[in-house]
Short mmCIF file of C-alpha atoms in Angstrom, two decimals:
data_model
loop_
_atom_site.label_atom_id
_atom_site.label_comp_id
_atom_site.label_asym_id
_atom_site.label_seq_id
_atom_site.Cartn_x
_atom_site.Cartn_y
_atom_site.Cartn_z
CA MET A 10 0.00 0.00 0.00
CA HIS A 11 1.28 3.45 -0.98
CA VAL A 12 0.56 6.00 1.75
CA LEU A 13 1.20 9.74 1.37
CA VAL A 14 1.38 11.63 4.65
CA LEU A 15 0.48 15.34 4.82
CA PRO A 16 1.67 16.82 8.13
CA SER A 17 0.55 20.30 9.14
CA TYR A 18 4.07 20.82 10.49
CA TYR A 19 7.17 18.69 10.51
CA ALA A 20 10.54 18.27 12.19
CA VAL A 21 13.18 20.71 10.91
CA PRO A 22 16.82 21.08 12.06
CA GLU A 23 16.12 24.13 14.24
CA ASN A 24 13.19 22.35 15.91
CA PRO A 25 13.70 18.58 15.73
CA GLN A 26 10.83 17.83 18.11
CA GLN A 27 8.23 19.60 15.98
CA GLY A 28 5.73 17.07 14.68
CA VAL A 29 7.96 14.18 15.67
CA PHE A 30 4.91 11.92 16.12
CA PHE A 31 4.06 12.36 12.42
CA ARG A 32 7.50 11.10 11.49
CA GLU A 33 7.34 8.23 14.00
CA GLN A 34 4.09 7.02 12.47
CA ALA A 35 5.43 7.29 8.91
CA LYS A 36 8.51 5.31 9.92
CA ALA A 37 6.36 2.65 11.56
CA LEU A 38 4.21 2.27 8.43
CA CYS A 39 7.35 1.85 6.35
CA ARG A 40 8.59 -0.89 8.69
CA TYR A 41 5.19 -2.56 8.38
CA GLY A 42 5.69 -2.85 4.62
CA CYS A 43 3.96 0.23 3.19
CA LYS A 44 5.49 2.59 0.67
CA VAL A 45 5.42 5.92 2.52
CA GLY A 46 5.96 9.49 1.42
CA VAL A 47 5.73 12.69 3.47
CA LEU A 48 4.91 15.98 1.76
CA TRP A 49 4.99 19.45 3.32
CA TYR A 50 5.52 23.11 2.54
CA GLU A 51 8.46 24.42 4.59
CA ALA A 52 7.76 28.12 5.13
CA ALA A 53 10.40 30.58 6.35
CA ASP A 54 9.29 33.71 8.19
CA LEU A 55 8.96 36.70 5.84
CA LYS A 56 10.28 38.96 8.62
CA ARG A 57 13.65 37.27 8.14
CA PHE A 58 13.66 37.66 4.35
CA SER A 59 16.94 38.67 2.71
CA LEU A 60 18.54 38.11 -0.66
CA SER A 61 21.09 35.79 0.92
CA ARG A 62 18.35 33.69 2.56
CA PHE A 63 16.41 33.60 -0.71
CA GLY A 64 19.09 31.21 -1.93
CA ASP A 65 17.94 28.72 0.71
CA ASN A 66 14.22 29.34 0.22
CA HIS A 67 13.32 30.03 -3.40
CA PHE A 68 10.36 27.63 -3.63
CA GLN A 69 12.66 24.78 -4.61
CA ILE A 70 11.62 21.17 -4.06
CA VAL A 71 13.92 19.15 -1.82
CA GLU A 72 13.74 15.37 -1.48
CA THR A 73 15.44 13.06 1.00
CA CYS A 74 14.88 9.50 2.17
CA ARG A 75 15.25 8.64 5.86
CA ASP A 76 14.52 5.22 7.35
CA GLY A 77 12.88 4.28 4.06
CA VAL A 78 10.44 7.22 4.19
CA ILE A 79 10.40 9.56 1.18
CA GLU A 80 10.40 13.13 2.50
CA MET A 81 9.67 15.85 -0.02
CA SER A 82 9.25 19.52 0.82
CA MET A 83 9.02 22.85 -0.94
CA ARG A 84 11.16 25.50 0.73
CA GLY A 85 9.50 28.87 0.39
CA TRP A 86 8.22 31.74 2.49
CA SER A 87 5.19 32.35 4.65
CA THR A 88 2.01 32.83 2.64
CA HIS A 89 0.06 34.33 5.59
CA ILE A 90 -2.07 31.21 5.71
CA SER A 91 -4.39 32.85 8.24
CA SER A 92 -5.87 34.94 5.41
CA ASP A 93 -8.04 33.48 2.66
CA LYS A 94 -5.67 34.69 -0.08
CA GLY A 95 -2.67 33.30 1.78
CA LEU A 96 -4.42 29.97 2.26
CA ALA A 97 -5.30 29.81 -1.44
CA LEU A 98 -1.65 30.46 -2.35
CA TRP A 99 -0.50 27.80 0.13
CA VAL A 100 -2.89 25.25 -1.41
CA TRP A 101 -1.68 26.15 -4.92
CA LEU A 102 1.97 25.63 -3.92
CA ASN A 103 1.16 22.32 -2.25
CA LYS A 104 -0.69 21.13 -5.34
CA LYS A 105 2.42 21.89 -7.37
CA LEU A 106 4.48 19.87 -4.88
CA PHE A 107 1.92 17.04 -5.00
CA ARG A 108 2.08 16.86 -8.80
CA GLU A 109 5.86 16.55 -8.63
CA TYR A 110 5.56 13.79 -6.04
CA ILE A 111 3.22 11.82 -8.34
CA ARG A 112 5.57 12.35 -11.27
CA ARG A 113 8.50 10.91 -9.31
CA HIS A 114 6.85 8.24 -7.17
CA GLY A 115 3.45 7.46 -8.61
CA ARG A 116 -0.07 7.98 -7.38
CA PRO A 117 -0.62 7.06 -3.70
CA ASP A 118 -3.41 4.69 -2.72
CA ILE A 119 -4.43 6.84 0.24
CA ILE A 120 -3.58 10.20 1.79
CA HIS A 121 -3.21 10.58 5.54
CA ALA A 122 -3.45 14.21 6.70
CA HIS A 123 -2.48 15.24 10.22
CA VAL A 124 -4.48 18.12 11.77
CA PHE A 125 -7.39 19.83 10.02
CA PHE A 126 -5.59 23.19 10.20
CA ASN A 127 -4.26 22.98 7.54
CA ALA A 128 -3.33 19.56 6.16
CA GLY A 129 -6.86 18.15 6.49
CA TYR A 130 -8.19 21.08 4.49
CA LEU A 131 -5.50 20.48 1.84
CA ALA A 132 -6.39 16.77 1.61
CA GLY A 133 -9.96 17.76 0.80
CA LYS A 134 -8.76 20.02 -2.00
CA LEU A 135 -6.53 17.27 -3.41
CA TYR A 136 -9.50 14.88 -3.33
CA GLU A 137 -11.57 17.32 -5.39
CA GLU A 138 -8.96 17.25 -8.16
CA TRP A 139 -7.50 13.71 -7.99
CA GLY A 140 -10.17 11.68 -6.14
CA ILE A 141 -7.63 9.96 -3.86
CA PRO A 142 -9.23 8.65 -0.63
CA TYR A 143 -7.99 10.28 2.55
CA VAL A 144 -8.20 10.13 6.32
CA VAL A 145 -7.50 12.93 8.79
CA THR A 146 -5.99 12.56 12.24
CA GLU A 147 -6.60 15.42 14.66
CA HIS A 148 -3.92 16.14 17.26
CA SER A 149 -4.20 19.84 17.98
CA SER A 150 -4.50 21.05 21.58
CA SER A 151 -6.42 24.09 20.33
CA VAL A 152 -9.36 21.76 19.66
CA MET A 153 -9.48 21.00 23.40
CA GLU A 154 -8.81 24.53 24.64
CA ARG A 155 -11.34 26.78 22.95
CA GLU A 156 -14.33 27.14 20.67
CA PHE A 157 -13.70 27.10 16.95
CA THR A 158 -13.79 30.34 15.01
CA VAL A 159 -16.13 30.58 12.03
CA ARG A 160 -13.16 30.17 9.69
CA GLU A 161 -11.83 27.13 11.58
CA ARG A 162 -15.23 25.46 11.59
CA ARG A 163 -15.47 26.01 7.84
CA MET A 164 -12.04 24.46 7.32
CA ILE A 165 -13.00 21.43 9.43
CA THR A 166 -16.28 21.06 7.53
CA GLU A 167 -14.56 21.23 4.15
CA GLY A 168 -11.65 19.03 5.26
CA ALA A 169 -13.95 16.38 6.70
CA ALA A 170 -16.55 16.46 3.91
CA SER A 171 -14.91 13.81 1.71
CA ALA A 172 -12.72 12.15 4.34
CA SER A 173 -13.30 8.41 4.61
CA VAL A 174 -12.40 8.37 8.31
CA VAL A 175 -11.56 10.95 10.98
CA ILE A 176 -9.06 9.72 13.57
CA ALA A 177 -8.58 11.22 17.04
CA VAL A 178 -5.55 10.45 19.20
CA SER A 179 -7.69 10.11 22.35
CA ARG A 180 -11.29 9.49 23.41
CA ALA A 181 -11.39 12.95 24.99
CA LEU A 182 -10.42 14.56 21.70
CA ALA A 183 -12.91 12.42 19.77
CA SER A 184 -15.74 13.66 22.03
CA ARG A 185 -14.66 17.26 21.53
CA LEU A 186 -14.38 16.82 17.76
CA ARG A 187 -17.61 14.88 17.15
CA PRO A 188 -20.02 17.89 17.00
CA ALA A 189 -17.81 19.50 14.34
CA VAL A 190 -17.96 16.45 12.03
CA PRO A 191 -21.54 15.16 12.39
CA GLY A 192 -22.17 11.81 10.78
CA LYS A 193 -18.49 11.10 10.19
CA ARG A 194 -16.92 7.88 11.33
CA ILE A 195 -14.39 8.66 14.08
CA GLU A 196 -11.74 6.16 15.14
CA VAL A 197 -9.51 6.56 18.20
CA LEU A 198 -5.87 5.63 17.68
CA PRO A 199 -3.08 6.92 19.95
CA ASN A 200 0.19 8.32 18.72
CA PHE A 201 2.91 5.80 17.93
CA ILE A 202 5.94 5.50 20.21
CA ASP A 203 9.20 3.92 19.04
CA THR A 204 9.60 2.00 22.29
CA GLY A 205 12.66 0.20 20.95
CA PHE A 206 14.45 3.51 20.42
CA PHE A 207 13.78 4.67 23.98
CA ASP A 208 14.86 1.30 25.39
CA ILE A 209 18.38 1.59 23.93
CA PRO A 210 20.68 2.19 26.93
CA VAL A 211 22.59 5.47 27.02
CA LEU A 212 25.67 6.43 29.03
CA ALA A 213 24.55 6.77 32.64
CA GLU A 214 25.58 9.93 34.46
CA GLN A 215 27.50 9.63 37.70
CA ARG A 216 25.23 11.46 40.11
CA THR A 217 23.55 11.25 43.46
CA GLY A 218 20.19 12.55 44.62
CA PHE A 219 17.00 12.71 42.56
CA ARG A 220 16.30 14.28 39.17
CA PHE A 221 12.97 15.25 37.65
CA PHE A 222 12.80 15.81 33.90
CA SER A 223 10.21 17.81 31.95
CA LEU A 224 9.82 18.55 28.25
CA GLY A 225 7.61 20.77 26.12
CA TYR A 226 7.28 24.15 24.48
CA LEU A 227 8.01 26.95 26.92
CA ILE A 228 4.53 28.45 26.63
CA PRO A 229 1.89 29.20 29.30
CA ARG A 230 -0.24 26.16 28.38
CA LYS A 231 2.53 23.76 29.41
CA GLY A 232 2.56 25.09 32.99
CA PHE A 233 6.31 25.40 33.51
CA SER A 234 5.91 28.46 35.73
CA LEU A 235 3.71 26.45 38.09
CA LEU A 236 6.13 23.52 37.96
CA ILE A 237 9.00 25.79 39.05
CA ASP A 238 6.84 27.20 41.86
CA ALA A 239 5.97 23.70 43.07
CA PHE A 240 9.56 22.53 42.87
CA ALA A 241 10.73 25.54 44.89
CA ALA A 242 8.04 24.92 47.51
CA ALA A 243 9.03 21.27 47.81
CA PHE A 244 12.82 21.31 47.51
CA ALA A 245 14.17 24.82 48.14
CA SER A 246 16.28 23.49 51.03
CA ASP A 247 17.00 20.02 49.58
CA ASN A 248 20.09 20.32 47.41
CA SER A 249 19.90 16.64 46.42
CA VAL A 250 16.94 17.25 44.06
CA GLU A 251 17.12 18.89 40.64
CA LEU A 252 14.83 19.59 37.70
CA SER A 253 15.85 19.64 34.03
CA ILE A 254 13.49 21.20 31.48
CA GLY A 255 13.87 20.68 27.73
CA GLY A 256 12.22 22.88 25.13
CA ILE A 257 12.14 26.23 23.41
CA GLY A 258 9.52 28.97 23.48
CA GLU A 259 8.40 32.46 24.35
CA GLN A 260 8.65 32.03 28.13
CA LYS A 261 12.35 31.16 28.27
CA SER A 262 13.50 34.49 29.73
CA PHE A 263 10.53 34.69 32.10
CA LEU A 264 11.19 31.20 33.44
CA GLN A 265 14.92 31.80 33.82
CA ASP A 266 14.24 34.99 35.78
CA LYS A 267 11.91 33.04 38.09
CA ILE A 268 14.55 30.34 38.63
CA ASP A 269 17.12 33.01 39.48
CA ARG A 270 14.77 34.76 41.91
CA TYR A 271 14.23 31.49 43.76
CA GLY A 272 17.99 31.04 43.98
CA LEU A 273 17.71 27.71 42.17
CA THR A 274 20.08 28.40 39.28
CA GLY A 275 22.02 25.22 38.71
CA ARG A 276 19.35 23.02 40.29
CA ILE A 277 16.67 23.92 37.73
CA ARG A 278 18.16 23.89 34.26
CA LEU A 279 16.60 25.08 31.00
CA LEU A 280 18.20 22.81 28.43
CA GLY A 281 16.86 24.44 25.25
CA GLY A 282 15.76 22.49 22.19
CA LEU A 283 16.60 18.78 22.26
CA ASP A 284 16.87 16.27 19.43
CA ARG A 285 15.59 12.69 19.73
CA GLU A 286 18.84 11.28 21.10
CA GLN A 287 19.08 14.06 23.69
CA VAL A 288 15.49 13.49 24.79
CA ARG A 289 16.27 9.81 25.31
CA TYR A 290 19.47 10.68 27.19
CA TYR A 291 17.78 13.04 29.65
CA MET A 292 14.79 10.78 30.16
CA GLN A 293 16.98 7.79 30.93
CA ASN A 294 19.18 9.87 33.23
CA SER A 295 16.23 11.06 35.30
CA ASP A 296 14.26 9.39 38.08
CA ALA A 297 10.82 10.65 37.06
CA PHE A 298 9.03 12.74 34.44
CA VAL A 299 6.72 15.63 35.38
CA LEU A 300 4.63 18.07 33.33
CA ALA A 301 2.10 20.58 34.67
CA SER A 302 0.23 21.10 31.40
CA ARG A 303 -3.14 22.88 31.29
CA ALA A 304 -4.33 21.15 28.10
CA GLU A 305 -3.27 18.10 26.09
CA THR A 306 -4.79 16.12 23.24
CA PHE A 307 -2.51 13.16 23.84
CA GLY A 308 0.77 13.76 25.68
CA VAL A 309 3.50 12.04 23.65
CA VAL A 310 6.17 13.00 26.19
CA TYR A 311 4.46 10.98 28.93
CA ALA A 312 4.50 7.87 26.76
CA GLU A 313 8.14 8.47 25.77
CA ALA A 314 9.14 8.75 29.42
CA MET A 315 7.27 5.55 30.23
CA ALA A 316 9.02 3.84 27.32
CA CYS A 317 12.22 4.60 29.27
CA GLY A 318 10.67 2.97 32.34
CA LYS A 319 10.14 6.25 34.17
CA PRO A 320 7.09 7.00 36.34
CA VAL A 321 5.23 10.20 35.49
CA ILE A 322 3.41 13.03 37.21
CA ALA A 323 0.71 14.60 35.05
CA THR A 324 -2.15 17.05 35.42
CA ASP A 325 -5.72 15.92 34.92
CA CYS A 326 -6.24 17.53 31.52
CA GLY A 327 -7.56 16.07 28.30
CA PRO A 328 -6.81 12.37 27.85
CA VAL A 329 -4.17 11.93 30.56
CA ARG A 330 -6.17 9.28 32.42
CA GLU A 331 -6.34 7.30 29.18
CA LEU A 332 -2.54 7.09 29.04
CA PHE A 333 -1.66 5.39 32.31
CA ASP A 334 -2.92 4.28 35.71
CA GLU A 335 -1.58 4.30 39.27
CA ARG A 336 1.02 1.65 38.37
CA GLN A 337 2.80 4.14 36.10
CA GLY A 338 2.34 7.48 37.82
CA ILE A 339 0.26 10.10 39.60
CA VAL A 340 -2.37 12.47 38.22
CA VAL A 341 -2.95 15.78 40.03
CA PRO A 342 -5.52 18.55 39.40
CA VAL A 343 -4.69 21.27 36.89
CA ASP A 344 -3.13 24.44 38.35
CA ASP A 345 -2.88 22.91 41.84
CA LYS A 346 0.58 23.81 43.13
CA GLU A 347 0.10 22.05 46.46
CA ALA A 348 -0.97 18.76 44.85
CA LEU A 349 1.92 18.95 42.39
CA LYS A 350 4.37 19.64 45.22
CA ASN A 351 3.05 16.70 47.24
CA ALA A 352 3.30 14.33 44.26
CA MET A 353 6.93 15.32 43.69
CA LEU A 354 7.67 14.86 47.39
CA ALA A 355 6.08 11.39 47.28
CA PHE A 356 8.39 10.42 44.43
CA ARG A 357 11.44 11.81 46.21
CA LYS A 358 10.68 10.21 49.57
CA GLY A 359 9.83 6.86 48.00
CA THR A 360 6.33 6.74 49.44
CA ARG A 361 5.18 5.87 45.91
CA LEU A 362 7.26 3.13 44.30
CA PHE A 363 7.10 1.96 40.69
CA ASP A 364 8.36 -1.01 38.70
CA SER A 365 10.42 0.21 35.74
CA GLN A 366 10.07 -3.05 33.79
CA GLN A 367 6.28 -3.07 34.27
CA ILE A 368 6.12 0.51 32.97
CA LYS A 369 8.13 -0.42 29.86
CA ALA A 370 6.00 -3.50 29.17
CA TYR A 371 2.79 -1.51 29.59
CA THR A 372 4.03 1.15 27.16
CA ARG A 373 5.05 -1.39 24.50
CA GLU A 374 1.61 -2.98 24.65
CA LYS A 375 -0.35 0.29 24.55
CA PHE A 376 1.72 2.51 22.24
CA GLY A 377 4.13 0.16 20.42
CA MET A 378 4.58 0.67 16.67
CA GLU A 379 3.93 -2.91 15.56
CA HIS A 380 0.57 -3.18 17.30
CA LEU A 381 -0.70 0.22 16.18
CA SER A 382 0.61 -0.06 12.59
CA GLU A 383 -1.67 -3.02 11.97
CA LYS A 384 -4.65 -1.10 13.33
CA LEU A 385 -3.88 1.92 11.15
CA VAL A 386 -3.43 -0.13 7.97
CA ASN A 387 -6.79 -1.77 8.66
CA ILE A 388 -8.35 1.70 8.89
CA TYR A 389 -6.78 2.53 5.52
CA LYS A 390 -8.15 -0.66 3.96
CA SER A 391 -11.63 0.19 5.20
CA ALA A 392 -11.31 3.64 3.61
CA LEU A 393 -10.41 2.39 0.12
#
């Protein structure tokens, strides 16, 4: 089966974590025996336009092959996709890219778009012209956080109109999405985790004490400010405990200032952007994973941490309770500093103990690539 994946965003060198779950799924399908291509428009910010940078982004088509997955992108500039004219231009450029993909690699059997804004919308437009069946998986946290705008609802309606199947990465997201796609078949399929990758041992650090690790975009929704507050309340006078935070984002300076004010510089570290190998390294060299998010549609980082055998602390948002139970971690209320502090203290004091091998086995069974690839291919077959 020839599957063409349309991600709404994709991993790029400056942000290797962006859309990593799209790539993981494409890689898994390739291992399963499918021919897999990934197609996306790689837009540079017009605010950074210069003649020298135009050499790198002149709407050229770039193709690579990684892990057997054909990756083809067009490197151009922002088309202001939030406007109708910009969206029309973006669709036109993607159609040009799509035609070149067909010329080089043949017509796909099915298209799999990730996120209605904007790949799902694009898949609908490609269907109008080429009639290729498509499915759309929704991942976006914005679906859980707020009401749709008129424009967003229109894009969902048009993107879902001819879709054979709509897939949600959690039951909570499926419930939220259902009113926007009345009458459409919705399947629930979690994100894929390369559990084998996270099980590869890395060099263990020589350290004492206890380390928490956290990972995500440094934005208000991820709750890093609250996490730092809770850590300070729990461990200000315990120098044996530290917290490492991976990720980039708008709150970096704000969070660093807060760390400095608490006098915790050196014990709370902002690591910046991390690639896949670095994520694995820090997860394996931690004792527990913690994230104080205010909204999630899935929570890939929790599953990745569990694939490393680490227990997790999560906030009760979105589908978190679908991901694990009390054998793998603790769930606390959203925006509850005291509960978060107490959970971290329970981990540190050993009043809550976890079996690393049980956590790994659970994660392989629930999120492993082999198991989920078969389910996804069966969804494709039902859509053809």
